[in-house]
């Protein structure tokens, strides 16, 4: 019985460490994704209301390490494009000299071009309404989405692509990047 409270206290301490890593910000609640934390950061002096309708300066997506509790596996900094975003990138570059304990990637949003490696992610992009951002796919034979097949066929046939330039999806052809286990880097 004496060991159980000590174990619970250790688990609570791990949670405090993860919360401290997220710094001050508005944390989005995740019901099922327990290893994902998204924190929206807004800095009153540097952000403005005219920042393209964005109500935050940047968002931080933190992926917890499932193999070592209380540590981060990866961190993404999502920064809106534009002048305000450029200022945010410069500010975060100055802060980053403190040193992160995990890999951090900066992503400018909205994402306009992406390579999707698996069919469920491709379908998710369609469900979210951002299918025009799909510019490359892996394992095309296993993706049964008619628009993806059509856009991939158009990218192989440049004459057909020019002929159907008025079609919105034809303006964003999809490149077949090969196998997801060994993607063709030149095509990506």
PDB file of C-alpha atoms in Angstrom, residues 16-83:
ATOM      1  CA  UNK A  16       4.066  18.686 -14.419  1.00  0.00           C
ATOM      2  CA  UNK A  17       7.271  18.376 -16.427  1.00  0.00           C
ATOM      3  CA  UNK A  18       5.345  18.042 -19.697  1.00  0.00           C
ATOM      4  CA  UNK A  19       3.164  21.028 -18.816  1.00  0.00           C
ATOM      5  CA  UNK A  20       6.208  23.127 -17.992  1.00  0.00           C
ATOM      6  CA  UNK A  21       7.687  22.300 -21.400  1.00  0.00           C
ATOM      7  CA  UNK A  22       4.600  23.722 -23.105  1.00  0.00           C
ATOM      8  CA  UNK A  23       5.193  27.099 -21.380  1.00  0.00           C
ATOM      9  CA  UNK A  24       2.301  29.523 -21.047  1.00  0.00           C
ATOM     10  CA  UNK A  25      -0.397  29.181 -23.663  1.00  0.00           C
ATOM     11  CA  UNK A  26      -3.876  27.934 -24.409  1.00  0.00           C
ATOM     12  CA  UNK A  27      -3.737  24.127 -24.356  1.00  0.00           C
ATOM     13  CA  UNK A  28      -6.274  22.340 -26.535  1.00  0.00           C
ATOM     14  CA  UNK A  29      -7.953  19.408 -24.825  1.00  0.00           C
ATOM     15  CA  UNK A  30      -7.518  16.037 -26.542  1.00  0.00           C
ATOM     16  CA  UNK A  31      -9.980  13.337 -25.581  1.00  0.00           C
ATOM     17  CA  UNK A  32      -8.267  10.351 -27.196  1.00  0.00           C
ATOM     18  CA  UNK A  33      -4.827  11.475 -28.406  1.00  0.00           C
ATOM     19  CA  UNK A  34      -3.050  11.234 -25.064  1.00  0.00           C
ATOM     20  CA  UNK A  35       0.458  11.545 -26.548  1.00  0.00           C
ATOM     21  CA  UNK A  36      -0.370  14.746 -28.458  1.00  0.00           C
ATOM     22  CA  UNK A  37      -0.496  18.195 -26.883  1.00  0.00           C
ATOM     23  CA  UNK A  38      -1.315  21.321 -28.880  1.00  0.00           C
ATOM     24  CA  UNK A  39      -0.672  24.690 -27.274  1.00  0.00           C
ATOM     25  CA  UNK A  40      -1.658  27.962 -28.938  1.00  0.00           C
ATOM     26  CA  UNK A  41       0.651  30.811 -27.997  1.00  0.00           C
ATOM     27  CA  UNK A  42      -0.260  34.463 -28.381  1.00  0.00           C
ATOM     28  CA  UNK A  43       2.031  37.318 -27.479  1.00  0.00           C
ATOM     29  CA  UNK A  44       0.117  40.532 -26.929  1.00  0.00           C
ATOM     30  CA  UNK A  45       2.851  42.911 -28.072  1.00  0.00           C
ATOM     31  CA  UNK A  46       3.967  41.187 -31.255  1.00  0.00           C
ATOM     32  CA  UNK A  47       0.688  39.797 -32.614  1.00  0.00           C
ATOM     33  CA  UNK A  48      -1.999  41.934 -34.163  1.00  0.00           C
ATOM     34  CA  UNK A  49      -5.673  41.546 -35.018  1.00  0.00           C
ATOM     35  CA  UNK A  50      -4.814  41.968 -38.708  1.00  0.00           C
ATOM     36  CA  UNK A  51      -2.726  38.791 -38.753  1.00  0.00           C
ATOM     37  CA  UNK A  52      -4.812  37.157 -41.479  1.00  0.00           C
ATOM     38  CA  UNK A  53      -7.634  36.132 -39.126  1.00  0.00           C
ATOM     39  CA  UNK A  54      -5.359  34.079 -36.863  1.00  0.00           C
ATOM     40  CA  UNK A  55      -6.118  34.463 -33.148  1.00  0.00           C
ATOM     41  CA  UNK A  56      -2.724  33.202 -31.996  1.00  0.00           C
ATOM     42  CA  UNK A  57       0.898  33.966 -32.771  1.00  0.00           C
ATOM     43  CA  UNK A  58       1.975  30.344 -33.198  1.00  0.00           C
ATOM     44  CA  UNK A  59       0.923  26.858 -32.167  1.00  0.00           C
ATOM     45  CA  UNK A  60       3.123  24.180 -30.700  1.00  0.00           C
ATOM     46  CA  UNK A  61       2.354  20.508 -31.318  1.00  0.00           C
ATOM     47  CA  UNK A  62       4.197  18.257 -28.867  1.00  0.00           C
ATOM     48  CA  UNK A  63       4.353  14.503 -29.331  1.00  0.00           C
ATOM     49  CA  UNK A  64       5.140  12.680 -26.088  1.00  0.00           C
ATOM     50  CA  UNK A  65       7.564   9.774 -26.108  1.00  0.00           C
ATOM     51  CA  UNK A  66       5.530   6.568 -25.613  1.00  0.00           C
ATOM     52  CA  UNK A  67       8.649   4.632 -24.576  1.00  0.00           C
ATOM     53  CA  UNK A  68       9.880   7.070 -21.917  1.00  0.00           C
ATOM     54  CA  UNK A  69       7.195   8.796 -19.854  1.00  0.00           C
ATOM     55  CA  UNK A  70       7.615  12.510 -19.225  1.00  0.00           C
ATOM     56  CA  UNK A  71       9.800  13.158 -22.280  1.00  0.00           C
ATOM     57  CA  UNK A  72       9.050  14.559 -25.715  1.00  0.00           C
ATOM     58  CA  UNK A  73       9.575  12.590 -28.907  1.00  0.00           C
ATOM     59  CA  UNK A  74       9.120  15.505 -31.316  1.00  0.00           C
ATOM     60  CA  UNK A  75       7.932  19.096 -31.384  1.00  0.00           C
ATOM     61  CA  UNK A  76       6.408  21.045 -34.263  1.00  0.00           C
ATOM     62  CA  UNK A  77       6.077  24.816 -34.238  1.00  0.00           C
ATOM     63  CA  UNK A  78       3.181  25.854 -36.512  1.00  0.00           C
ATOM     64  CA  UNK A  79       3.575  29.463 -37.636  1.00  0.00           C
ATOM     65  CA  UNK A  80       1.156  31.302 -39.955  1.00  0.00           C
ATOM     66  CA  UNK A  81       2.630  32.634 -43.204  1.00  0.00           C
ATOM     67  CA  UNK A  82       3.021  36.389 -43.674  1.00  0.00           C
ATOM     68  CA  UNK A  83       4.841  39.284 -42.010  1.00  0.00           C
TER      69      UNK A  83
END
